PDB file of C-alpha atoms and ligand atoms in Angstrom:
ATOM      1  CA  MET G   1      11.772  80.342-163.806  1.00 47.00           C
ATOM      2  CA  ARG G   2      10.321  80.444-160.340  1.00 54.00           C
ATOM      3  CA  THR G   3      13.728  80.153-158.676  1.00 53.00           C
ATOM      4  CA  THR G   4      15.018  83.059-160.748  1.00 55.00           C
ATOM      5  CA  ALA G   5      12.093  85.281-159.789  1.00 57.00           C
ATOM      6  CA  VAL G   6      12.547  84.490-156.122  1.00 54.00           C
ATOM      7  CA  SER G   7      16.262  85.201-156.163  1.00 58.00           C
ATOM      8  CA  VAL G   8      15.767  88.448-158.066  1.00 53.00           C
ATOM      9  CA  ALA G   9      13.252  89.518-155.442  1.00 57.00           C
ATOM     10  CA  MET G  10      15.699  88.611-152.692  1.00 54.00           C
ATOM     11  CA  VAL G  11      18.496  90.570-154.329  1.00 52.00           C
ATOM     12  CA  MET G  12      16.193  93.577-154.686  1.00 52.00           C
ATOM     13  CA  ALA G  13      15.222  93.357-151.035  1.00 51.00           C
ATOM     14  CA  CYS G  14      18.881  93.245-150.019  1.00 47.00           C
ATOM     15  CA  VAL G  15      19.761  96.169-152.259  1.00 47.00           C
ATOM     16  CA  MET G  16      17.008  98.262-150.718  1.00 48.00           C
ATOM     17  CA  MET G  17      18.077  97.396-147.202  1.00 47.00           C
ATOM     18  CA  VAL G  18      21.650  98.372-148.019  1.00 46.00           C
ATOM     19  CA  GLN G  19      20.465 101.585-149.635  1.00 47.00           C
ATOM     20  CA  ALA G  20      18.508 102.581-146.592  1.00 49.00           C
ATOM     21  CA  SER G  21      21.712 102.562-144.602  1.00 68.00           C
ATOM     22  CA  VAL G  22      24.074 104.845-146.499  1.00 83.00           C
ATOM     23  CA  LYS G  23      26.179 106.303-143.717  1.00 90.00           C
ATOM     24  CA  PRO G  24      28.328 109.384-144.202  1.00 94.00           C
ATOM     25  CA  GLN G  25      31.928 109.818-143.154  1.00 95.00           C
ATOM     26  CA  LYS G  26      32.043 110.352-139.385  1.00 95.00           C
ATOM     27  CA  ASP G  27      32.700 114.004-138.412  1.00 96.00           C
ATOM     28  CA  PHE G  28      32.553 115.090-142.044  1.00 96.00           C
ATOM     29  CA  ASN G  29      34.324 118.412-142.531  1.00 96.00           C
ATOM     30  CA  VAL G  30      33.298 120.290-145.659  1.00 96.00           C
ATOM     31  CA  GLN G  31      36.182 122.781-145.417  1.00 96.00           C
ATOM     32  CA  LYS G  32      38.707 119.955-145.585  1.00 97.00           C
ATOM     33  CA  PHE G  33      36.755 118.504-148.504  1.00 97.00           C
ATOM     34  CA  ALA G  34      37.055 121.704-150.555  1.00 98.00           C
ATOM     35  CA  GLY G  35      39.195 122.054-153.646  1.00 98.00           C
ATOM     36  CA  LYS G  36      40.200 119.962-156.597  1.00 98.00           C
ATOM     37  CA  TRP G  37      39.222 116.326-157.074  1.00 98.00           C
ATOM     38  CA  TYR G  38      39.460 113.885-159.954  1.00 98.00           C
ATOM     39  CA  ARG G  39      36.750 111.316-160.534  1.00 97.00           C
ATOM     40  CA  VAL G  40      38.938 108.281-161.059  1.00 97.00           C
ATOM     41  CA  GLY G  41      36.335 105.583-160.476  1.00 98.00           C
ATOM     42  CA  PHE G  42      32.717 105.394-161.513  1.00 96.00           C
ATOM     43  CA  ALA G  43      30.118 102.643-161.109  1.00 95.00           C
ATOM     44  CA  TYR G  44      26.843 103.175-162.883  1.00 90.00           C
ATOM     45  CA  ASP G  45      24.607 100.561-164.433  1.00 85.00           C
ATOM     46  CA  SER G  46      21.810 102.534-165.990  1.00 83.00           C
ATOM     47  CA  PRO G  47      21.047 100.788-169.331  1.00 84.00           C
ATOM     48  CA  GLY G  48      21.361 104.105-171.173  1.00 85.00           C
ATOM     49  CA  PHE G  49      24.924 104.477-169.963  1.00 86.00           C
ATOM     50  CA  VAL G  50      26.173 101.102-171.253  1.00 89.00           C
ATOM     51  CA  PRO G  51      27.227 102.391-174.733  1.00 89.00           C
ATOM     52  CA  LEU G  52      29.217 105.203-173.074  1.00 88.00           C
ATOM     53  CA  ARG G  53      31.181 102.979-170.703  1.00 91.00           C
ATOM     54  CA  ASP G  54      34.293 102.783-172.843  1.00 91.00           C
ATOM     55  CA  LYS G  55      34.117 106.476-173.759  1.00 90.00           C
ATOM     56  CA  ILE G  56      34.261 108.128-170.372  1.00 92.00           C
ATOM     57  CA  LYS G  57      37.432 109.739-169.115  1.00 95.00           C
ATOM     58  CA  ILE G  58      38.560 111.017-165.752  1.00 96.00           C
ATOM     59  CA  SER G  59      36.623 114.198-164.947  1.00 96.00           C
ATOM     60  CA  MET G  60      37.930 116.987-162.778  1.00 97.00           C
ATOM     61  CA  GLY G  61      35.857 118.845-160.220  1.00 97.00           C
ATOM     62  CA  VAL G  62      36.343 121.730-157.832  1.00 98.00           C
ATOM     63  CA  ILE G  63      34.316 121.859-154.624  1.00 97.00           C
ATOM     64  CA  THR G  64      33.618 125.317-153.196  1.00 98.00           C
ATOM     65  CA  PRO G  65      31.918 125.327-149.780  1.00 97.00           C
ATOM     66  CA  LEU G  66      29.459 128.172-149.245  1.00 96.00           C
ATOM     67  CA  PRO G  67      29.043 129.950-145.881  1.00 94.00           C
ATOM     68  CA  ASN G  68      25.705 128.174-145.239  1.00 93.00           C
ATOM     69  CA  GLY G  69      27.215 124.690-145.594  1.00 92.00           C
ATOM     70  CA  ASN G  70      26.005 124.047-149.126  1.00 96.00           C
ATOM     71  CA  VAL G  71      28.590 123.458-151.834  1.00 96.00           C
ATOM     72  CA  ASN G  72      29.146 124.449-155.419  1.00 97.00           C
ATOM     73  CA  LEU G  73      30.744 121.894-157.678  1.00 95.00           C
ATOM     74  CA  THR G  74      32.279 122.754-161.019  1.00 97.00           C
ATOM     75  CA  MET G  75      33.053 119.730-163.201  1.00 95.00           C
ATOM     76  CA  TRP G  76      35.038 119.449-166.404  1.00 96.00           C
ATOM     77  CA  GLU G  77      33.845 116.414-168.303  1.00 94.00           C
ATOM     78  CA  ALA G  78      35.499 115.081-171.430  1.00 92.00           C
ATOM     79  CA  LEU G  79      32.519 114.133-173.559  1.00 87.00           C
ATOM     80  CA  PRO G  80      32.433 113.061-177.207  1.00 83.00           C
ATOM     81  CA  VAL G  81      31.335 116.641-178.040  1.00 88.00           C
ATOM     82  CA  GLY G  82      34.356 118.087-176.245  1.00 90.00           C
ATOM     83  CA  CYS G  83      35.315 119.338-172.815  1.00 95.00           C
ATOM     84  CA  VAL G  84      32.126 120.443-171.102  1.00 95.00           C
ATOM     85  CA  THR G  85      32.029 122.539-167.931  1.00 96.00           C
ATOM     86  CA  GLN G  86      29.073 121.842-165.657  1.00 93.00           C
ATOM     87  CA  PHE G  87      27.962 123.605-162.505  1.00 93.00           C
ATOM     88  CA  TYR G  88      26.173 121.844-159.682  1.00 92.00           C
ATOM     89  CA  LYS G  89      24.782 123.097-156.435  1.00 94.00           C
ATOM     90  CA  TYR G  90      24.512 120.612-153.591  1.00 95.00           C
ATOM     91  CA  ASP G  91      22.394 121.505-150.583  1.00 95.00           C
ATOM     92  CA  LYS G  92      23.520 120.147-147.261  1.00 94.00           C
ATOM     93  CA  ALA G  93      21.168 117.693-145.573  1.00 93.00           C
ATOM     94  CA  SER G  94      20.639 117.483-141.816  1.00 90.00           C
ATOM     95  CA  VAL G  95      23.467 114.957-141.468  1.00 92.00           C
ATOM     96  CA  PRO G  96      27.006 116.255-142.235  1.00 94.00           C
ATOM     97  CA  GLY G  97      28.400 114.476-145.284  1.00 95.00           C
ATOM     98  CA  GLN G  98      24.978 114.197-146.916  1.00 94.00           C
ATOM     99  CA  PHE G  99      23.702 116.523-149.610  1.00 94.00           C
ATOM    100  CA  THR G 100      20.739 116.732-151.923  1.00 91.00           C
ATOM    101  CA  TYR G 101      20.529 118.132-155.397  1.00 85.00           C
ATOM    102  CA  PHE G 102      17.968 118.466-158.093  1.00 81.00           C
ATOM    103  CA  SER G 103      18.919 116.525-161.186  1.00 76.00           C
ATOM    104  CA  THR G 104      17.594 118.411-164.184  1.00 77.00           C
ATOM    105  CA  ARG G 105      18.482 115.395-166.337  1.00 73.00           C
ATOM    106  CA  HIS G 106      16.327 112.969-164.355  1.00 71.00           C
ATOM    107  CA  ASN G 107      13.934 115.578-162.982  1.00 76.00           C
ATOM    108  CA  MET G 108      14.193 114.398-159.391  1.00 76.00           C
ATOM    109  CA  VAL G 109      15.913 115.164-156.126  1.00 81.00           C
ATOM    110  CA  LYS G 110      18.862 112.900-155.381  1.00 83.00           C
ATOM    111  CA  ASP G 111      20.869 112.248-152.292  1.00 88.00           C
ATOM    112  CA  ILE G 112      24.622 112.353-152.260  1.00 92.00           C
ATOM    113  CA  THR G 113      26.601 110.865-149.413  1.00 94.00           C
ATOM    114  CA  VAL G 114      30.321 111.119-148.850  1.00 96.00           C
ATOM    115  CA  VAL G 115      30.689 107.691-147.274  1.00 95.00           C
ATOM    116  CA  ASP G 116      34.438 107.630-146.740  1.00 97.00           C
ATOM    117  CA  THR G 117      37.152 110.230-147.219  1.00 98.00           C
ATOM    118  CA  ASN G 118      40.458 111.122-145.689  1.00 96.00           C
ATOM    119  CA  TYR G 119      40.401 114.512-147.457  1.00 98.00           C
ATOM    120  CA  SER G 120      44.019 114.458-148.603  1.00 98.00           C
ATOM    121  CA  GLU G 121      43.874 111.455-150.895  1.00 98.00           C
ATOM    122  CA  TYR G 122      40.499 109.943-151.747  1.00 98.00           C
ATOM    123  CA  ALA G 123      36.728 110.113-151.316  1.00 98.00           C
ATOM    124  CA  LEU G 124      34.035 107.503-151.894  1.00 97.00           C
ATOM    125  CA  VAL G 125      30.727 109.081-152.812  1.00 96.00           C
ATOM    126  CA  ILE G 126      27.360 107.428-153.341  1.00 93.00           C
ATOM    127  CA  LYS G 127      24.629 109.136-155.275  1.00 89.00           C
ATOM    128  CA  HIS G 128      21.312 107.505-154.611  1.00 82.00           C
ATOM    129  CA  LYS G 129      17.623 107.778-154.809  1.00 71.00           C
ATOM    130  CA  VAL G 130      16.104 105.390-152.315  1.00 58.00           C
ATOM    131  CA  PHE G 131      13.864 102.809-154.015  1.00 51.00           C
ATOM    132  CA  ASN G 132      15.151 103.787-157.412  1.00 52.00           C
ATOM    133  CA  ARG G 133      18.053 101.473-157.934  1.00 51.00           C
ATOM    134  CA  GLU G 134      18.527 102.415-161.553  1.00 51.00           C
ATOM    135  CA  TYR G 135      20.035 105.797-160.888  1.00 59.00           C
ATOM    136  CA  THR G 136      22.443 104.841-158.134  1.00 81.00           C
ATOM    137  CA  GLN G 137      26.098 105.660-158.666  1.00 92.00           C
ATOM    138  CA  VAL G 138      29.276 105.058-156.750  1.00 95.00           C
ATOM    139  CA  ALA G 139      32.213 107.351-157.439  1.00 97.00           C
ATOM    140  CA  LEU G 140      35.814 107.339-156.311  1.00 98.00           C
ATOM    141  CA  TYR G 141      37.408 110.776-156.175  1.00 98.00           C
ATOM    142  CA  GLY G 142      41.115 111.342-155.834  1.00 98.00           C
ATOM    143  CA  ARG G 143      43.246 114.384-155.178  1.00 98.00           C
ATOM    144  CA  SER G 144      45.415 113.023-157.977  1.00 97.00           C
ATOM    145  CA  GLN G 145      44.539 111.019-161.092  1.00 96.00           C
ATOM    146  CA  ARG G 146      46.261 107.891-159.852  1.00 94.00           C
ATOM    147  CA  LEU G 147      45.341 106.297-156.576  1.00 96.00           C
ATOM    148  CA  ARG G 148      46.928 103.457-154.738  1.00 96.00           C
ATOM    149  CA  THR G 149      45.668  99.981-155.545  1.00 97.00           C
ATOM    150  CA  ASP G 150      44.203  99.433-152.095  1.00 97.00           C
ATOM    151  CA  VAL G 151      42.050 102.567-152.448  1.00 97.00           C
ATOM    152  CA  VAL G 152      40.841 101.441-155.897  1.00 97.00           C
ATOM    153  CA  GLN G 153      40.091  98.006-154.426  1.00 97.00           C
ATOM    154  CA  LYS G 154      38.025  99.662-151.699  1.00 97.00           C
ATOM    155  CA  PHE G 155      35.968 101.427-154.382  1.00 97.00           C
ATOM    156  CA  LYS G 156      35.435  98.185-156.305  1.00 97.00           C
ATOM    157  CA  ALA G 157      34.460  96.293-153.172  1.00 97.00           C
ATOM    158  CA  LEU G 158      31.964  98.994-152.182  1.00 94.00           C
ATOM    159  CA  SER G 159      30.418  98.970-155.663  1.00 94.00           C
ATOM    160  CA  LEU G 160      30.152  95.168-155.702  1.00 93.00           C
ATOM    161  CA  SER G 161      28.632  95.171-152.226  1.00 91.00           C
ATOM    162  CA  ARG G 162      25.953  97.534-153.502  1.00 89.00           C
ATOM    163  CA  GLY G 163      25.005  95.180-156.304  1.00 88.00           C
ATOM    164  CA  PHE G 164      26.861  96.670-159.254  1.00 91.00           C
ATOM    165  CA  PRO G 165      27.902  94.116-161.882  1.00 92.00           C
ATOM    166  CA  ARG G 166      31.658  94.021-162.473  1.00 95.00           C
ATOM    167  CA  GLU G 167      31.388  95.430-165.996  1.00 95.00           C
ATOM    168  CA  SER G 168      29.683  98.569-164.678  1.00 94.00           C
ATOM    169  CA  ILE G 169      32.557  99.413-162.324  1.00 96.00           C
ATOM    170  CA  LEU G 170      34.882 101.658-164.298  1.00 96.00           C
ATOM    171  CA  THR G 171      38.277 103.240-163.792  1.00 97.00           C
ATOM    172  CA  PRO G 172      38.488 105.480-166.867  1.00 96.00           C
ATOM    173  CA  PRO G 173      41.694 106.754-168.485  1.00 96.00           C
ATOM    174  CA  PRO G 174      42.856 110.366-168.065  1.00 95.00           C
ATOM    175  CA  ALA G 175      41.194 113.036-170.190  1.00 94.00           C
ATOM    176  CA  ASP G 176      42.993 114.733-173.010  1.00 89.00           C
ATOM    177  CA  ASN G 177      43.256 118.469-172.381  1.00 89.00           C
ATOM    178  CA  CYS G 178      40.122 118.695-170.199  1.00 93.00           C
ATOM    179  CA  PRO G 179      40.078 121.142-168.507  1.00 93.00           C
ATOM    180  CA  PRO G 180      42.008 122.828-171.317  1.00 89.00           C
ATOM    181  CA  SER G 181      45.543 123.759-170.338  1.00 82.00           C
ATOM    182  CA  GLY G 182      45.840 127.468-169.751  1.00 65.00           C
ATOM    183  CA  SER G 183      42.346 127.670-168.266  1.00 65.00           C
ATOM    184  CA  GLY G 184      43.899 128.402-164.886  1.00 49.00           C
ATOM    185  CA  ARG G 185      43.243 124.964-163.466  1.00 50.00           C
TER     186      ARG G 185
HETATM  187  C1  NAG Y   1      27.944 129.131-156.442  1.00 63.80           C
HETATM  188  O1  NAG Y   1      27.155 128.928-157.584  1.00 63.80           O
HETATM  189  C2  NAG Y   1      26.187 129.928-157.814  1.00 63.80           C
HETATM  190  C3  NAG Y   1      25.299 129.498-158.960  1.00 63.80           C
HETATM  191  O2  NAG Y   1      26.055 129.044-160.052  1.00 63.80           O
HETATM  192  C4  NAG Y   1      26.914 131.249-158.080  1.00 63.80           C
HETATM  193  O3  NAG Y   1      25.984 132.273-158.300  1.00 63.80           O
HETATM  194  C5  NAG Y   1      27.777 131.591-156.878  1.00 63.80           C
HETATM  195  O4  NAG Y   1      28.545 132.750-157.147  1.00 63.80           O
HETATM  196  C6  NAG Y   1      28.721 130.451-156.547  1.00 63.80           C
HETATM  197  N1  NAG Y   1      29.420 130.751-155.310  1.00 63.80           N
HETATM  198  C7  NAG Y   1      30.736 130.548-155.144  1.00 63.80           C
HETATM  199  C8  NAG Y   1      31.306 130.940-153.817  1.00 63.80           C
HETATM  200  O5  NAG Y   1      31.429 130.064-156.016  1.00 63.80           O
HETATM  201  C1  NAG Y   2      44.807 108.909-146.662  1.00 63.80           C
HETATM  202  O1  NAG Y   2      44.791 107.575-147.086  1.00 63.80           O
HETATM  203  C2  NAG Y   2      45.970 107.158-147.700  1.00 63.80           C
HETATM  204  C3  NAG Y   2      45.730 105.757-148.218  1.00 63.80           C
HETATM  205  O2  NAG Y   2      45.030 104.955-147.342  1.00 63.80           O
HETATM  206  C4  NAG Y   2      47.131 107.264-146.752  1.00 63.80           C
HETATM  207  O3  NAG Y   2      48.322 106.939-147.393  1.00 63.80           O
HETATM  208  C5  NAG Y   2      47.233 108.681-146.266  1.00 63.80           C
HETATM  209  O4  NAG Y   2      48.245 108.767-145.295  1.00 63.80           O
HETATM  210  C6  NAG Y   2      45.910 109.091-145.672  1.00 63.80           C
HETATM  211  N1  NAG Y   2      45.993 110.476-145.257  1.00 63.80           N
HETATM  212  C7  NAG Y   2      45.538 110.874-144.090  1.00 63.80           C
HETATM  213  C8  NAG Y   2      45.655 112.337-143.806  1.00 63.80           C
HETATM  214  O5  NAG Y   2      45.029 110.111-143.280  1.00 63.80           O
END
């Protein structure tokens, strides 16, 4: 019992140290980041999300940079109720590649960091709330729905290094007609 408690505490301490050092992509360029992305990888281990793990599909998003450096994000998510369009507004933080947004679902401000992207193929994004491990997410975005194995491996390695259990690291299948064909996307 005691050993378990100690190791849990040590893991927590490590997780918090890692979280304090989420570094954005060097020389992040929001204009190059604009446009269409698919969320092809998703790591999330909130207990409430566990029953949905095998239901999620690849979502599509469009990033629109605003003149002040903030971004709008429109997402099409294939949910059990159908294809849902969601709008998000991310405010730029003082460091390029970092944004904040207010989560109406969790009623708190969250930080979003683009940790690694080469703009033309993939982006690794961490959503985090320091000291609140439960809501942390790692996402892999791709310009196409299929990414090369080494990029997917990079996403898995990043998620594992941030303490996500293997079963919470997902690469969902493509969505069926979401966004609906003929919607101009
Ligand atoms: C960004 O989103 C806001 C709020 O939804 C909207 O009013 C605005 O027109 C959008 N701007 C662009 C450039 O899409
Ligand atoms: C982006 O990364 C992929 C995979 O690592 C690579 O094939 C591609 O050439 C890169 N593109 C740029 C512009 O660096």
